[in-house]
Coordinates of C-alpha atoms in Angstrom, one line a residue:
X357 CA 0.0 0.0 0.0
X358 CA 1.1 3.5 -0.8
X359 CA 1.4 5.9 2.1
X360 CA -1.1 8.8 1.8
X361 CA 0.6 12.0 0.7
X362 CA 0.2 15.4 2.3
X363 CA -2.8 17.4 1.1
X364 CA -1.7 20.4 -0.8
X365 CA 1.8 21.9 -0.9
X366 CA 3.3 24.5 1.5
X367 CA 4.9 27.5 -0.1
X368 CA 8.6 27.6 0.5
X369 CA 9.9 30.3 2.8
X370 CA 10.7 33.5 0.8
X371 CA 8.9 32.3 -2.3
X372 CA 6.7 34.9 -4.1
X373 CA 3.0 34.9 -3.2
X374 CA 0.1 35.8 -5.4
X375 CA -3.4 36.0 -4.0
X376 CA -2.3 33.9 -1.1
X377 CA -1.2 30.9 -3.2
X378 CA 2.4 29.7 -3.2
X379 CA 4.1 30.0 -6.6
X380 CA 7.2 28.0 -7.5
X381 CA 10.3 30.1 -7.9
X382 CA 11.2 30.5 -11.5
X383 CA 7.8 29.7 -12.8
X384 CA 7.3 31.7 -16.0
X385 CA 4.3 34.1 -16.3
X386 CA 1.5 32.7 -18.4
X387 CA 1.4 34.1 -21.9
X388 CA -1.2 36.8 -22.7
X389 CA -4.3 35.6 -24.4
X390 CA -4.0 35.8 -28.2
X391 CA -5.5 39.0 -29.6
X392 CA -5.7 40.7 -26.2
X393 CA -3.2 43.6 -25.9
X394 CA -1.1 43.9 -22.8
X395 CA -2.5 46.3 -20.2
X396 CA -1.4 49.9 -20.5
X397 CA 0.4 51.5 -17.5
X398 CA -2.0 53.8 -15.6
X399 CA -2.1 57.4 -16.7
X400 CA -0.6 60.0 -14.4
X401 CA -3.2 62.2 -12.9
X402 CA -3.2 65.8 -14.3
X403 CA -1.8 68.5 -12.1
X404 CA -4.6 70.7 -10.8
X405 CA -3.6 74.3 -10.6
X406 CA -5.8 76.9 -8.9
X407 CA -5.5 80.7 -8.8
X408 CA -5.6 82.6 -5.5
X409 CA -5.5 86.1 -4.0
X410 CA -5.6 87.7 -0.6
X411 CA -9.1 89.1 -0.2
X412 CA -8.0 92.5 0.8
X413 CA -5.8 92.8 -2.3
X414 CA -2.7 91.1 -3.6
X415 CA -1.1 89.8 -6.8
X416 CA -2.5 86.5 -8.2
X417 CA -0.8 83.3 -7.0
X418 CA -1.0 79.8 -8.3
X419 CA -1.3 76.8 -5.9
X420 CA -1.4 73.0 -6.4
X421 CA -0.9 69.7 -4.6
X422 CA -3.2 70.0 -1.6
X423 CA -5.6 67.4 -0.3
X424 CA -7.2 69.2 2.7
X425 CA -7.8 72.6 4.2
X426 CA -4.6 72.7 6.3
X427 CA -2.5 71.9 3.2
X428 CA -4.4 74.5 1.2
X429 CA -3.7 77.2 3.8
X430 CA -0.1 76.2 3.9
X431 CA 0.1 76.5 0.1
X432 CA -1.5 79.9 0.1
X433 CA 0.7 81.1 2.9
X434 CA 3.8 80.0 1.0
X435 CA 2.8 81.9 -2.1
X436 CA 2.2 85.2 -0.1
X437 CA 5.0 84.7 2.5
X438 CA 2.6 84.7 5.5
X439 CA 1.9 82.3 8.2
X440 CA -0.9 79.8 7.6
X441 CA -2.3 80.9 11.0
X442 CA -3.0 84.3 9.5
X443 CA -5.8 82.8 7.3
X444 CA -9.2 82.9 8.9
X445 CA -11.3 81.4 6.0
X446 CA -11.5 81.4 2.2
X447 CA -14.3 82.3 -0.2
X448 CA -14.7 81.2 -3.8
X449 CA -15.0 83.7 -6.7
X450 CA -15.5 86.8 -4.5
X451 CA -13.2 88.8 -2.2
X452 CA -16.2 89.9 -0.1
X453 CA -17.1 88.3 3.3
X454 CA -19.9 86.3 1.7
X455 CA -20.9 83.3 3.8
X456 CA -22.8 81.8 0.8
X457 CA -19.4 81.6 -1.0
X458 CA -17.4 79.9 1.8
X459 CA -14.9 77.3 0.6
X460 CA -16.3 73.9 1.4
X461 CA -15.3 70.3 0.6
X462 CA -15.1 70.8 -3.2
X463 CA -13.3 73.2 -5.5
X464 CA -13.9 73.5 -9.3
X465 CA -11.1 74.1 -11.7
X466 CA -12.6 77.5 -12.6
X467 CA -13.0 78.6 -9.0
X468 CA -10.8 81.5 -7.8
X469 CA -9.8 81.2 -4.1
X470 CA -9.7 84.4 -2.0
X471 CA -8.1 84.1 1.4
X472 CA -9.3 86.3 4.2
X473 CA -6.6 87.0 6.7
X474 CA -6.4 88.4 10.2
X475 CA -7.1 92.1 10.6
X476 CA -7.9 94.1 13.7
X477 CA -8.6 92.5 17.1
X478 CA -11.5 93.9 19.2
X479 CA -13.1 93.1 22.5
X480 CA -16.8 93.5 23.2
X481 CA -18.8 93.0 26.4
X482 CA -22.0 91.2 26.1
X483 CA -24.8 90.7 28.7
X484 CA -26.8 87.5 28.0
X485 CA -30.4 88.7 28.6
X486 CA -31.9 85.8 26.6
X487 CA -30.9 82.1 26.2
X488 CA -29.8 82.6 22.6
X489 CA -27.4 85.2 21.5
X490 CA -28.5 85.0 17.8
X491 CA -25.3 83.6 16.4
X492 CA -24.6 80.9 13.8
X493 CA -21.0 79.8 14.2
X494 CA -18.9 77.7 11.8
X495 CA -15.2 77.0 11.6
X496 CA -12.5 76.8 8.9
X497 CA -11.4 73.3 9.7
X498 CA -8.0 74.6 10.8
X499 CA -8.6 75.9 14.3
X500 CA -10.6 79.1 13.8
X501 CA -14.3 79.4 14.6
X502 CA -16.0 82.5 13.2
X503 CA -19.5 84.1 12.9
X504 CA -21.4 82.9 9.9
X505 CA -24.7 84.6 10.6
X506 CA -26.2 87.1 13.0
X507 CA -30.0 86.9 13.6
X508 CA -31.9 90.1 13.2
X509 CA -33.2 91.6 16.5
X510 CA -30.9 89.3 18.6
X511 CA -28.6 90.3 21.4
X512 CA -25.5 90.3 19.1
X513 CA -27.4 92.1 16.4
X514 CA -27.7 95.1 18.7
X515 CA -23.9 95.3 19.1
X516 CA -22.8 97.0 15.9
X517 CA -19.1 96.2 16.3
X518 CA -19.7 92.4 16.0
X519 CA -19.8 91.4 12.3
X520 CA -20.3 88.4 10.1
X521 CA -16.9 86.9 9.4
X522 CA -15.4 87.9 12.8
X523 CA -13.3 85.1 14.2
X524 CA -14.0 84.3 17.9
X525 CA -10.6 84.1 19.5
X526 CA -11.5 84.0 23.2
X527 CA -14.4 84.0 25.7
X528 CA -13.7 85.8 28.9
X529 CA -9.9 85.5 28.2
X530 CA -10.3 81.8 27.7
X531 CA -8.8 81.1 24.3
X532 CA -10.9 78.9 22.0
X533 CA -8.4 78.7 19.1
X534 CA -8.4 75.0 18.0
X535 CA -12.0 74.4 19.0
X536 CA -14.7 73.3 16.6
X537 CA -17.8 75.4 16.0
X538 CA -20.1 73.2 18.0
X539 CA -17.8 73.4 21.0
X540 CA -17.8 77.2 20.8
X541 CA -21.6 77.2 20.4
X542 CA -21.9 75.0 23.5
X543 CA -19.7 77.3 25.6
X544 CA -21.8 80.3 24.6
X545 CA -25.1 78.5 25.4
X546 CA -23.7 77.5 28.9
X547 CA -22.9 81.1 29.9
X548 CA -25.2 82.3 32.7
X549 CA -27.9 84.8 32.0
X550 CA -27.6 88.4 33.3
X551 CA -23.9 88.1 33.8
X552 CA -21.7 90.1 31.4
X553 CA -18.9 88.3 29.4
X554 CA -16.3 89.4 27.0
X555 CA -15.7 88.2 23.4
X556 CA -12.3 88.8 21.8
X557 CA -12.8 88.9 18.1
X558 CA -10.6 89.1 15.1
X559 CA -12.1 90.7 12.0
X560 CA -10.9 89.9 8.4
X561 CA -8.4 92.4 7.0
X562 CA -10.1 95.0 4.8
X563 CA -8.9 96.5 1.6
X564 CA -7.7 100.1 1.8
X565 CA -10.7 102.4 1.8
X566 CA -13.2 99.6 2.2
X567 CA -16.2 100.7 4.2
X568 CA -18.7 98.7 6.2
X569 CA -18.2 96.0 8.8
X570 CA -18.4 92.6 7.2
X571 CA -22.1 92.7 6.3
X572 CA -25.0 91.0 8.1
X573 CA -26.7 89.4 5.1
X574 CA -29.2 86.6 5.8
X575 CA -28.1 83.0 5.6
X576 CA -30.0 79.8 5.1
X577 CA -28.4 78.3 8.2
X578 CA -30.4 78.4 11.4
X579 CA -29.0 80.5 14.3
X580 CA -27.3 78.8 17.2
X581 CA -25.6 80.0 20.4

């Protein structure tokens, strides 16, 4: 009687593997099927180049090779020789503080990127006479939360120095740089009523001779805070 052989064959150590199956060293590749051309190498992805300016005025720069917001800010900062932390937010195809034109998750090849950078710092004292302040807050994905909307007739609306586009840097000397918008909104909601508090704000830099304070145009987003 013949002794039963082992089932299957173990791959030798160091031998090449393909789809988890051992392949004998030196085994030639199977020939391509007759009439079927060999596969072409993958095409290199085209280099996507975008145009950018500083919103308050600058020459036009060209940027490429970014995959997220932080990389985008770094590229813009490199072009204009500034720090990435100077950039508060970006708008597409307008230099104005237009919250409908905020840069989001997608950019088209024809989109022109305007970077809004830090301008003057200001402090305002607010007394919370109602539960809601009348703010909608968003953030730039890179550490800065800013005001996206101010509800008409609200507490904040009555403070003329607070404007759409202002970045909230601190609440009662407690810095919030690095916080997401929902964290900032929660902090403001939890502030006690009838007790004054201080907001330290940074407004976007304005072009020379530009008038107005950032605009209070309505937004489709509901107010929070």
